[in-house]
Tab-separated table of C-alpha atoms in Angstrom:
chain	number	residue	atom	x	y	z
C	1	UNK	CA	-11.313	8.607	-14.477
C	2	UNK	CA	-12.730	6.117	-11.991
C	3	UNK	CA	-10.685	5.039	-8.989
C	4	UNK	CA	-10.357	3.210	-5.709
C	5	UNK	CA	-7.298	3.582	-3.477
C	6	UNK	CA	-5.487	0.857	-5.341
C	7	UNK	CA	-7.046	0.648	-8.826
C	8	UNK	CA	-7.654	3.226	-11.565
C	9	UNK	CA	-9.714	3.254	-14.747
C	10	UNK	CA	-8.731	5.888	-17.240
C	11	UNK	CA	-8.689	6.870	-20.885
C	12	UNK	CA	-5.440	7.588	-22.622
C	13	UNK	CA	-5.007	8.185	-26.351
C	14	UNK	CA	-8.610	7.086	-26.988
C	15	UNK	CA	-8.063	3.773	-25.237
C	16	UNK	CA	-9.953	2.832	-22.071
C	17	UNK	CA	-7.892	1.135	-19.411
C	18	UNK	CA	-10.308	-0.471	-16.956
C	19	UNK	CA	-9.487	-1.241	-13.305
C	20	UNK	CA	-5.707	-1.155	-13.699
C	21	UNK	CA	-3.633	-2.142	-10.648
C	22	UNK	CA	-2.138	1.382	-10.251
C	23	UNK	CA	-3.077	3.582	-7.377
C	24	UNK	CA	-4.412	7.048	-8.280
C	25	UNK	CA	-1.462	8.230	-6.167
C	26	UNK	CA	0.794	7.399	-9.061
C	27	UNK	CA	-1.330	8.811	-11.894
C	28	UNK	CA	0.354	12.223	-11.878
C	29	UNK	CA	3.726	10.510	-12.214
C	30	UNK	CA	2.355	8.377	-15.060
C	31	UNK	CA	0.983	11.434	-16.813
C	32	UNK	CA	4.403	13.148	-16.630
C	33	UNK	CA	6.145	10.118	-18.030
C	34	UNK	CA	3.650	9.714	-20.889
C	35	UNK	CA	3.915	13.453	-21.698
C	36	UNK	CA	7.726	13.115	-21.775
C	37	UNK	CA	7.530	10.110	-24.079
C	38	UNK	CA	5.235	11.962	-26.481
C	39	UNK	CA	7.228	15.182	-26.413
C	40	UNK	CA	10.509	13.486	-27.314
C	41	UNK	CA	8.776	11.076	-29.691
C	42	UNK	CA	9.471	7.815	-27.887
C	43	UNK	CA	7.155	5.081	-29.197
C	44	UNK	CA	5.469	3.207	-26.413
C	45	UNK	CA	2.364	1.144	-25.729
C	46	UNK	CA	0.541	0.810	-22.468
C	47	UNK	CA	-0.349	-2.702	-21.478
C	48	UNK	CA	-1.888	-4.242	-18.415
C	49	UNK	CA	-0.370	-2.746	-15.249
C	50	UNK	CA	1.224	-5.152	-12.816
C	51	UNK	CA	1.653	-4.510	-9.099
C	52	UNK	CA	4.733	-2.517	-8.107
C	53	UNK	CA	6.734	-2.465	-4.901
C	54	UNK	CA	5.413	0.936	-3.839
C	55	UNK	CA	2.164	1.561	-2.012
C	56	UNK	CA	1.539	-2.173	-2.344
C	57	UNK	CA	-1.847	-3.169	-0.971
C	58	UNK	CA	-2.126	-6.477	0.830
C	59	UNK	CA	-5.568	-7.489	2.006
C	60	UNK	CA	-5.549	-9.570	5.148
C	61	UNK	CA	-7.888	-11.141	7.708
C	62	UNK	CA	-7.781	-10.621	11.487
C	63	UNK	CA	-4.904	-13.112	11.752
C	64	UNK	CA	-2.939	-11.154	9.087
C	65	UNK	CA	-3.194	-13.998	6.612
C	66	UNK	CA	-3.038	-12.684	3.074
C	67	UNK	CA	-6.375	-12.659	1.245
C	68	UNK	CA	-7.325	-12.127	-2.398
C	69	UNK	CA	-7.252	-8.502	-3.579
C	70	UNK	CA	-10.362	-6.611	-2.545
C	71	UNK	CA	-11.825	-9.367	-0.315
C	72	UNK	CA	-11.139	-7.846	3.118
C	73	UNK	CA	-11.690	-4.593	4.968
C	74	UNK	CA	-8.218	-4.749	6.544
C	75	UNK	CA	-5.428	-3.596	4.230
C	76	UNK	CA	-1.710	-3.303	4.869
C	77	UNK	CA	0.016	-0.916	2.474
C	78	UNK	CA	3.766	-1.520	2.150
C	79	UNK	CA	6.163	1.200	1.139
C	80	UNK	CA	9.954	0.707	1.087
C	81	UNK	CA	10.808	4.215	0.051
C	82	UNK	CA	10.650	6.576	3.053
C	83	UNK	CA	10.767	9.574	0.754
C	84	UNK	CA	7.229	8.881	-0.465
C	85	UNK	CA	5.511	8.605	2.912
C	86	UNK	CA	4.693	12.283	3.448
C	87	UNK	CA	2.720	12.401	0.183
C	88	UNK	CA	1.253	8.912	0.704
C	89	UNK	CA	-0.022	9.958	4.145
C	90	UNK	CA	-1.649	13.055	2.584
C	91	UNK	CA	-3.190	10.909	-0.134
C	92	UNK	CA	-4.678	8.481	2.436
C	93	UNK	CA	-5.992	11.320	4.612
C	94	UNK	CA	-7.693	12.902	1.585
C	95	UNK	CA	-8.969	9.776	-0.256
C	96	UNK	CA	-9.775	7.599	2.737
C	97	UNK	CA	-10.898	10.166	5.298
C	98	UNK	CA	-13.736	7.778	6.326
C	99	UNK	CA	-11.287	5.030	7.297
C	100	UNK	CA	-9.327	4.309	10.467
C	101	UNK	CA	-5.744	4.522	9.201
C	102	UNK	CA	-2.480	4.007	11.065
C	103	UNK	CA	1.040	4.748	9.908
C	104	UNK	CA	3.910	2.548	10.960
C	105	UNK	CA	7.313	4.077	10.308
C	106	UNK	CA	10.917	3.270	11.166
C	107	UNK	CA	12.062	4.867	14.397
C	108	UNK	CA	14.609	7.052	12.605
C	109	UNK	CA	12.259	8.312	9.878
C	110	UNK	CA	11.141	11.923	9.939
C	111	UNK	CA	7.374	11.950	10.085
C	112	UNK	CA	4.868	14.292	11.727
C	113	UNK	CA	3.825	12.766	15.008
C	114	UNK	CA	0.176	12.104	15.676
C	115	UNK	CA	-1.877	9.529	17.529
C	116	UNK	CA	-2.026	7.430	14.325
C	117	UNK	CA	1.788	7.345	13.789
C	118	UNK	CA	3.640	4.415	15.354
C	119	UNK	CA	7.396	3.997	15.274
C	120	UNK	CA	9.263	0.709	15.233
C	121	UNK	CA	12.854	-0.417	15.724
C	122	UNK	CA	12.427	-3.993	14.476
C	123	UNK	CA	10.002	-6.145	12.506
C	124	UNK	CA	8.545	-7.745	15.650
C	125	UNK	CA	7.418	-4.361	16.799
C	126	UNK	CA	5.523	-3.923	13.537
C	127	UNK	CA	3.619	-7.137	14.254
C	128	UNK	CA	2.781	-5.976	17.760
C	129	UNK	CA	1.535	-2.586	16.528
C	130	UNK	CA	-0.696	-4.338	13.954
C	131	UNK	CA	-2.111	-6.765	16.535
C	132	UNK	CA	-2.771	-4.048	19.074
C	133	UNK	CA	-4.548	-1.462	16.923
C	134	UNK	CA	-7.878	-1.318	15.127
C	135	UNK	CA	-7.651	-0.054	11.587
C	136	UNK	CA	-8.913	-0.364	8.021
C	137	UNK	CA	-5.569	0.721	6.438
C	138	UNK	CA	-2.068	0.463	7.828
C	139	UNK	CA	0.705	2.189	5.879
C	140	UNK	CA	3.828	0.143	6.796
C	141	UNK	CA	6.991	1.904	5.796
C	142	UNK	CA	10.534	0.498	5.374
C	143	UNK	CA	9.596	-3.184	4.953
C	144	UNK	CA	7.793	-5.278	2.399
C	145	UNK	CA	5.064	-7.864	2.635
C	146	UNK	CA	7.526	-10.647	3.364
C	147	UNK	CA	6.991	-9.897	7.077
C	148	UNK	CA	3.655	-11.697	6.553
C	149	UNK	CA	5.319	-14.870	5.288
C	150	UNK	CA	5.082	-16.461	8.717
C	151	UNK	CA	1.828	-16.761	10.557
C	152	UNK	CA	1.505	-13.893	13.046
C	153	UNK	CA	-0.392	-15.937	15.596
C	154	UNK	CA	1.210	-18.665	17.639
C	155	UNK	CA	-0.079	-22.014	16.526
C	156	UNK	CA	0.106	-25.143	18.565
C	157	UNK	CA	1.671	-27.988	16.679
C	158	UNK	CA	0.024	-31.323	17.260
C	159	UNK	CA	2.268	-34.303	17.859
C	160	UNK	CA	1.595	-37.995	18.132
C	161	UNK	CA	3.351	-38.228	21.495
């Protein structure tokens, strides 16, 4: 099995699946599901994996404008499900120990405090945390990538008058 934080290549049932958009974080869950399907004789076929709404990697530039997958060294990882964050933090600490990683969690979420954990009460605070910290990866919990739909930097609008 070959892997990056956000892609996995693996062999299943004598078929090679190259650079699938599934994080190695989810491979144990996939293995359990495939084992269940085989054990109760459910016919299935794996096809190309499409991005899911969990541990969603969004590559951005310094202005937090979305870039093509894999083309930036600044990645926001969005996770809506607060129940997954403990294991996702462990995964990032183990698999990306070389990287500067921050964790941005809702104020009310239980999470071990450290210098890399930041808590927010509203979406504007997320933006401020991102702007004011240096990181390679930011795990942003409780919101999705739609917070990036508006430019995060103030732009001056030119007028004719």
